[in-house]
PDB file of N, CA and C in Angstrom:
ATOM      1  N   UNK E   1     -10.970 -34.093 -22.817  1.00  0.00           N
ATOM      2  CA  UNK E   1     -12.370 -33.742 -22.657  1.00  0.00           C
ATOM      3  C   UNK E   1     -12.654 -33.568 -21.165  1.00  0.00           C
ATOM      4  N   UNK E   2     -13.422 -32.561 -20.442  1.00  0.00           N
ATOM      5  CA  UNK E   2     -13.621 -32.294 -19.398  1.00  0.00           C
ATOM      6  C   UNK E   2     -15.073 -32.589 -19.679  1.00  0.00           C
ATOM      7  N   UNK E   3     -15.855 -32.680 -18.277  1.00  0.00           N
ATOM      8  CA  UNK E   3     -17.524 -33.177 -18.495  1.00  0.00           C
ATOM      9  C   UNK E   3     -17.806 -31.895 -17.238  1.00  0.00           C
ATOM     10  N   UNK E   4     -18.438 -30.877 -17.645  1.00  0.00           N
ATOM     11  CA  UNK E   4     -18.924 -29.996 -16.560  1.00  0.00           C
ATOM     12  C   UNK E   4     -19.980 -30.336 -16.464  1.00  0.00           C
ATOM     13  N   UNK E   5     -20.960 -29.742 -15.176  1.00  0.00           N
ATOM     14  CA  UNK E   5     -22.286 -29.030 -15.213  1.00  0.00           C
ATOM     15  C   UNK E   5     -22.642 -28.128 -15.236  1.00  0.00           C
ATOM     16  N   UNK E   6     -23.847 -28.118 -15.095  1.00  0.00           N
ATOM     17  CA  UNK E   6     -24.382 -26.499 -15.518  1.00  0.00           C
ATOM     18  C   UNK E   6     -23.640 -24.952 -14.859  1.00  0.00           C
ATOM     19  N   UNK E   7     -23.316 -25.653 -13.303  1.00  0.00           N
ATOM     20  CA  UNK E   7     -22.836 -24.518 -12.986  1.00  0.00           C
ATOM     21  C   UNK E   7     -21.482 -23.994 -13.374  1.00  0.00           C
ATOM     22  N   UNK E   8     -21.550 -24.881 -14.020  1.00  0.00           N
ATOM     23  CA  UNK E   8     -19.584 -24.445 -14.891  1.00  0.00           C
ATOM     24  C   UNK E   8     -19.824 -23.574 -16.190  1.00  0.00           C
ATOM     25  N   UNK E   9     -21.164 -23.940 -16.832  1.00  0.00           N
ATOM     26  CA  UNK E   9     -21.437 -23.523 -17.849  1.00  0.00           C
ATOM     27  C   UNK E   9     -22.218 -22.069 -17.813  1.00  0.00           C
ATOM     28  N   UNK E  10     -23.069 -21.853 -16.622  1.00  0.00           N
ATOM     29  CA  UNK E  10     -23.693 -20.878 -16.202  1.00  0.00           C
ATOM     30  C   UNK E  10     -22.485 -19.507 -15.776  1.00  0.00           C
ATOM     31  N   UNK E  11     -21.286 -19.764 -15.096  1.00  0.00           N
ATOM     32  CA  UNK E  11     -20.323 -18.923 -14.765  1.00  0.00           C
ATOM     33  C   UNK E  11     -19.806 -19.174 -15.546  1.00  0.00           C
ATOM     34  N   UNK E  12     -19.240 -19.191 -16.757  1.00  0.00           N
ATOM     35  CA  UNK E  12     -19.092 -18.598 -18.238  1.00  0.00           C
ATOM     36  C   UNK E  12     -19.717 -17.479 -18.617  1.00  0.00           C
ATOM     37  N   UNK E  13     -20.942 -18.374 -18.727  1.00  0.00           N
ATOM     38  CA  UNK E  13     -22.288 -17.878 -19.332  1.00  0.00           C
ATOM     39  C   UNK E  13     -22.309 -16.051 -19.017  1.00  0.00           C
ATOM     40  N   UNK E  14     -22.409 -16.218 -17.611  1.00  0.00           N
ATOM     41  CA  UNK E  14     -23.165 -15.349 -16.858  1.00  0.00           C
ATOM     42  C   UNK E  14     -21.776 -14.416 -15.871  1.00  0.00           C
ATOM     43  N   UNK E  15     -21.002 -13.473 -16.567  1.00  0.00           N
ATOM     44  CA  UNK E  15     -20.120 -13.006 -16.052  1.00  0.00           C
ATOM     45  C   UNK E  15     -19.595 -12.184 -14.770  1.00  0.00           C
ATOM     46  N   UNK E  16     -21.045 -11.961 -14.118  1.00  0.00           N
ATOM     47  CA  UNK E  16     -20.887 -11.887 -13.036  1.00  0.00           C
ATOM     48  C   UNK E  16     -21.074 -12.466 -11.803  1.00  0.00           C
ATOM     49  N   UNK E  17     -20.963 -14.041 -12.240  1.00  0.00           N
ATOM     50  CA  UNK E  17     -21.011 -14.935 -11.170  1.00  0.00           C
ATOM     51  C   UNK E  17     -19.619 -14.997 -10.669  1.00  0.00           C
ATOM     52  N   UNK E  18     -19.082 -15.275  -9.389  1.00  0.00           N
ATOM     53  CA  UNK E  18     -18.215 -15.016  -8.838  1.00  0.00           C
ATOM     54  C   UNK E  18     -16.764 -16.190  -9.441  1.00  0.00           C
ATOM     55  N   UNK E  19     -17.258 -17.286 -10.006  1.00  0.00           N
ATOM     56  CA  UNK E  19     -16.377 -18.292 -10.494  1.00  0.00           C
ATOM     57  C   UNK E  19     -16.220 -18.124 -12.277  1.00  0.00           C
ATOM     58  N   UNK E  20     -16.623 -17.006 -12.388  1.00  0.00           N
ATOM     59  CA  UNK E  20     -16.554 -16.661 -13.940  1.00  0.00           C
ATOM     60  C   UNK E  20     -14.785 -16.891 -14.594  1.00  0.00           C
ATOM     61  N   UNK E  21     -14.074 -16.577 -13.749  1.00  0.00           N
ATOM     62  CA  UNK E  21     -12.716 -16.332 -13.814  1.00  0.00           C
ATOM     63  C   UNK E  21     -12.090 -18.291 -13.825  1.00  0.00           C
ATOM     64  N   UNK E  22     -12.754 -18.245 -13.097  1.00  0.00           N
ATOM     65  CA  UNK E  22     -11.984 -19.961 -12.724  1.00  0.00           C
ATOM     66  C   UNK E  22     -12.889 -21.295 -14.166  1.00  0.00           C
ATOM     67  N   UNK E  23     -13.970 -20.833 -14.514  1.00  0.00           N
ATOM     68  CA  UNK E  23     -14.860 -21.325 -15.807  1.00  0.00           C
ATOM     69  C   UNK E  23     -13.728 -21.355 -17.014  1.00  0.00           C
ATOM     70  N   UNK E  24     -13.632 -19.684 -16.952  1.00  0.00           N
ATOM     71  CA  UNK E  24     -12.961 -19.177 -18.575  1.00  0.00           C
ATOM     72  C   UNK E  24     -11.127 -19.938 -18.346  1.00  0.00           C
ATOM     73  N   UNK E  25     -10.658 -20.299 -17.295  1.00  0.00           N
ATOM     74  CA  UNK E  25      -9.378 -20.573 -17.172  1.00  0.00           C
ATOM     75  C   UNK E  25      -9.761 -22.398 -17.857  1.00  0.00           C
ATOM     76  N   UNK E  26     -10.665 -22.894 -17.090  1.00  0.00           N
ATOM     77  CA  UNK E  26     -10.680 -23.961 -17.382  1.00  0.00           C
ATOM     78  C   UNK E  26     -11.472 -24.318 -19.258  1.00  0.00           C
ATOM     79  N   UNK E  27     -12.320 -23.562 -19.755  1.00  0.00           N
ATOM     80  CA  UNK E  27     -12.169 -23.624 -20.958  1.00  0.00           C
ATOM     81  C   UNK E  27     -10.893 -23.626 -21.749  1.00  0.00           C
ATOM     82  N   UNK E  28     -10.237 -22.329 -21.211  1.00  0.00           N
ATOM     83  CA  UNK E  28      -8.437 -22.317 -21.910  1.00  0.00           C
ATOM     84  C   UNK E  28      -7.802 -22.753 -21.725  1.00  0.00           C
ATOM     85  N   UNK E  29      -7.861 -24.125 -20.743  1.00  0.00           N
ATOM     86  CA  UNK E  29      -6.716 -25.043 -20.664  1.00  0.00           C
ATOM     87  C   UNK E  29      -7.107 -26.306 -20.953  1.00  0.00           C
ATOM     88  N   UNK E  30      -8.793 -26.346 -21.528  1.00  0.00           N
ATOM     89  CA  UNK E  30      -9.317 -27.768 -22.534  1.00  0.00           C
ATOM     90  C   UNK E  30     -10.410 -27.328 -23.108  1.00  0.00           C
ATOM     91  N   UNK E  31     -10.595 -27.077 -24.250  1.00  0.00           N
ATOM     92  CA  UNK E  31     -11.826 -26.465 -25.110  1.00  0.00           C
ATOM     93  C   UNK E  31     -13.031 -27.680 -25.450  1.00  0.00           C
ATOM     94  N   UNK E  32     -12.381 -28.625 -25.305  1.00  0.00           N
ATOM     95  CA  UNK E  32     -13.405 -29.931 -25.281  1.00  0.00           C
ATOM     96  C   UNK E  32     -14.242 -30.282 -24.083  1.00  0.00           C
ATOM     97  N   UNK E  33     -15.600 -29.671 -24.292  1.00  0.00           N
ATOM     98  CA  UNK E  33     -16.213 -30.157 -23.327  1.00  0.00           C
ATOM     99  C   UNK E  33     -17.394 -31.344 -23.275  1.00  0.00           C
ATOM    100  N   UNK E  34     -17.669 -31.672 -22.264  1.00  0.00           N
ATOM    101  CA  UNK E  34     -19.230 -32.303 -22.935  1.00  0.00           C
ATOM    102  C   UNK E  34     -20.044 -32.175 -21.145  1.00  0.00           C
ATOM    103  N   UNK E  35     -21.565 -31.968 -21.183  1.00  0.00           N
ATOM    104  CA  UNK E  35     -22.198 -31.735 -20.289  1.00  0.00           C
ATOM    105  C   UNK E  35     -23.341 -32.745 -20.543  1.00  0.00           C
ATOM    106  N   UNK E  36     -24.153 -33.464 -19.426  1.00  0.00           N
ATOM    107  CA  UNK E  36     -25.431 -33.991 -19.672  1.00  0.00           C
ATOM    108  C   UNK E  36     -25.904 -33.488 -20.456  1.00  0.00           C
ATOM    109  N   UNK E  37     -27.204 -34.139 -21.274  1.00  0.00           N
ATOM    110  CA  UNK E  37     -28.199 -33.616 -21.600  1.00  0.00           C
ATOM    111  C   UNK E  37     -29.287 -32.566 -21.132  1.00  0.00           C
ATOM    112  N   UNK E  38     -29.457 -32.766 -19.943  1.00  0.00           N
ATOM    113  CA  UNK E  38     -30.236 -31.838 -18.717  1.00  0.00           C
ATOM    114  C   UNK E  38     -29.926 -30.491 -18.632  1.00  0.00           C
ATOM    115  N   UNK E  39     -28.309 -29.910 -19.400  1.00  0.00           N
ATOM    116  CA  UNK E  39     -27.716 -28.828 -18.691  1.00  0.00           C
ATOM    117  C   UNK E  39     -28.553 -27.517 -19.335  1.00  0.00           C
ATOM    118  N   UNK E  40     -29.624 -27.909 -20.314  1.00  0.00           N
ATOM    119  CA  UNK E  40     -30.254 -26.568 -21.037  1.00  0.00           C
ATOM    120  C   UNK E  40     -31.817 -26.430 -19.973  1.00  0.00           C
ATOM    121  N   UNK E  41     -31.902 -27.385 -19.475  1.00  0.00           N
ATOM    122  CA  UNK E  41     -33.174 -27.768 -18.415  1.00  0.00           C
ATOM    123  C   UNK E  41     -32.829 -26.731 -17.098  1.00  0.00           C
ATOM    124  N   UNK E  42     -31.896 -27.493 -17.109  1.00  0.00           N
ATOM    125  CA  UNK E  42     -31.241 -26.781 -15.915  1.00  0.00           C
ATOM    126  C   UNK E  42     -30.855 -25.197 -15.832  1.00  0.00           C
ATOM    127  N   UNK E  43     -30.174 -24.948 -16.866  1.00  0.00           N
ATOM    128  CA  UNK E  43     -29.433 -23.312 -17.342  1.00  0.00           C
ATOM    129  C   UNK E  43     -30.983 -22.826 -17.154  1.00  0.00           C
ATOM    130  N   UNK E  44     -31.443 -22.881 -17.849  1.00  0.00           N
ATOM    131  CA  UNK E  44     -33.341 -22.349 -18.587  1.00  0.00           C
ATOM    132  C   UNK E  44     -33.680 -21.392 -16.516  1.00  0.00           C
ATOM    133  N   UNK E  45     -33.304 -23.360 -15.806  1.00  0.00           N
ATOM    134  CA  UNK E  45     -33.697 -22.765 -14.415  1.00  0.00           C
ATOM    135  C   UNK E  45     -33.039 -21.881 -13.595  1.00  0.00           C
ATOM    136  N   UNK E  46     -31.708 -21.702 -14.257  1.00  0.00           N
ATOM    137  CA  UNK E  46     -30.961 -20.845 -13.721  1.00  0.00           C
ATOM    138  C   UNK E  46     -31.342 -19.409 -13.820  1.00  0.00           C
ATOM    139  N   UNK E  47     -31.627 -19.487 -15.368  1.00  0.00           N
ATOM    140  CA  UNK E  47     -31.909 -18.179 -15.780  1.00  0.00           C
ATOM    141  C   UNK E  47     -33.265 -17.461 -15.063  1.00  0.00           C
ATOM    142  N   UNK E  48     -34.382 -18.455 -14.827  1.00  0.00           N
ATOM    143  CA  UNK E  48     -35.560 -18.211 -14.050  1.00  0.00           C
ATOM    144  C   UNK E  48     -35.302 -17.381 -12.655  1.00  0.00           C
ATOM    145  N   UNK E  49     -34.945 -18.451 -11.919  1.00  0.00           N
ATOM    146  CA  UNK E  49     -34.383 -17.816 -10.433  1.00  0.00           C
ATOM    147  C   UNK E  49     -33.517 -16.317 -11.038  1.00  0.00           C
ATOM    148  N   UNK E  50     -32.604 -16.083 -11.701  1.00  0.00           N
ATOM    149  CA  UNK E  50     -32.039 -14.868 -11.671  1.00  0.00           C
ATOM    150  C   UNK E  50     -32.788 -13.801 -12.049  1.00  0.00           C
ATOM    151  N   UNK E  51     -34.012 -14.183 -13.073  1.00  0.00           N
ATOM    152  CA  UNK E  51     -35.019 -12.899 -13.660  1.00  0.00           C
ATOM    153  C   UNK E  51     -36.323 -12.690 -12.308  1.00  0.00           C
ATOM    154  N   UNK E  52     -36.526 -13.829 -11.563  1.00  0.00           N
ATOM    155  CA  UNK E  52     -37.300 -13.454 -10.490  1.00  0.00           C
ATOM    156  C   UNK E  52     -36.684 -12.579  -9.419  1.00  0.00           C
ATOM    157  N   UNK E  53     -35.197 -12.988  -8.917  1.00  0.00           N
ATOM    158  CA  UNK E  53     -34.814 -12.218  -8.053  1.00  0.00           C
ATOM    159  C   UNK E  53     -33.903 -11.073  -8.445  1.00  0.00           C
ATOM    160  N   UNK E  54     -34.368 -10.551  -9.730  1.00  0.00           N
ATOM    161  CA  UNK E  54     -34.212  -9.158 -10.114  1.00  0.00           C
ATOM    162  C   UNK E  54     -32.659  -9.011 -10.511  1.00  0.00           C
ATOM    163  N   UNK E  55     -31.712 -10.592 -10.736  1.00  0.00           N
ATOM    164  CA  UNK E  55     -30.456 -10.551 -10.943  1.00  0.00           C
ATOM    165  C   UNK E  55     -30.280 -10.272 -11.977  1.00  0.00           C
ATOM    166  N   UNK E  56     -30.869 -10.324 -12.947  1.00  0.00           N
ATOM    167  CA  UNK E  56     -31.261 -10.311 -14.678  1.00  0.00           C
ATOM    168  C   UNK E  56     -32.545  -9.579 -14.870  1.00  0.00           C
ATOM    169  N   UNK E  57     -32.693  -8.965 -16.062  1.00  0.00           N
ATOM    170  CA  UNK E  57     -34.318  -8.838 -16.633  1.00  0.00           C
ATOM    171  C   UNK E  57     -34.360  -9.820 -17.290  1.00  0.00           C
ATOM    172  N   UNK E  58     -35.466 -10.089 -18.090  1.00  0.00           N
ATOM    173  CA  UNK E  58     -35.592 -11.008 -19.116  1.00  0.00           C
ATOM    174  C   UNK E  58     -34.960 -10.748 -20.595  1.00  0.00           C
ATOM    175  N   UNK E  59     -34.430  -9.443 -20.614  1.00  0.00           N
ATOM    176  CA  UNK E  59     -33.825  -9.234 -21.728  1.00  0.00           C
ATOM    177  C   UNK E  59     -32.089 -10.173 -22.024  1.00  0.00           C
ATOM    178  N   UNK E  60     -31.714  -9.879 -20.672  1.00  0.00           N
ATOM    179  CA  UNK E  60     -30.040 -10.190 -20.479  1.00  0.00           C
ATOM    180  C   UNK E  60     -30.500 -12.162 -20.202  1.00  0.00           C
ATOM    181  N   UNK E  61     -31.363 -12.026 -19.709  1.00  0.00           N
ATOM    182  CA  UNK E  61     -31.773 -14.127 -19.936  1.00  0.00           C
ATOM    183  C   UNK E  61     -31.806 -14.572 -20.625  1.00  0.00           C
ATOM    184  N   UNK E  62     -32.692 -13.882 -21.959  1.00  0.00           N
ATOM    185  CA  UNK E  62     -32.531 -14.006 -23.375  1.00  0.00           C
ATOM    186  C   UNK E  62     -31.451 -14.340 -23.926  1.00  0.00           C
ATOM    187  N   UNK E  63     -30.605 -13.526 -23.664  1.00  0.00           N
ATOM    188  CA  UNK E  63     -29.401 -13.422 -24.641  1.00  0.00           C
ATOM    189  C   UNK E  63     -28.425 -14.396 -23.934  1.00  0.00           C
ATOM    190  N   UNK E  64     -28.787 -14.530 -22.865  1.00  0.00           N
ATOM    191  CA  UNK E  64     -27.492 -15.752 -22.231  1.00  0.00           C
ATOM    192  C   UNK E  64     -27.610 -17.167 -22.598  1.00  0.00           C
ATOM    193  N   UNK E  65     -28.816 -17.094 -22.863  1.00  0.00           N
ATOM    194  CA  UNK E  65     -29.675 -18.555 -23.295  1.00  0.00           C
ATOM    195  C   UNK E  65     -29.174 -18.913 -24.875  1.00  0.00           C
ATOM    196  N   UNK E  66     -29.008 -18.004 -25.511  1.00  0.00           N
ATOM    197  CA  UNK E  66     -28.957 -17.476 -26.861  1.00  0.00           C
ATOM    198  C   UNK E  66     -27.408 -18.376 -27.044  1.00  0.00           C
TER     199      UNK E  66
END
């Protein structure tokens, strides 16, 4: 079991974050994860900051959230 945070889960998530590559390696070399409780609090805020600074619309936030 590995314990990430959000930002491990967000560069998955979100494939053009620059650690997207190093996320998906570490899913495939332990599929068991577990994250705080906080990490949907947190993601939610991730997704905010990216639809304000025009990194996302709200459509592609949607669906990452999803």
């Amino acid at each position: 079991m590995i314990v990430v945070d959000t930002n491990v889960i967000a560069a998955l998530v979100l494939p053009t974050s620059k650690h997207s590559d190093a996320a998906a390696a570490l899913l495939e070399s332990d599929r068991d994860w577990a994250a705080p409780v906080l990490w949907r609090s947190e993601f939610c805020n991730i997704l905010a900051t990216a639809v304000r600074s025009g990194w996302l619309n709200e459509t592609q936030a949607i669906e990452a959230l999803a």
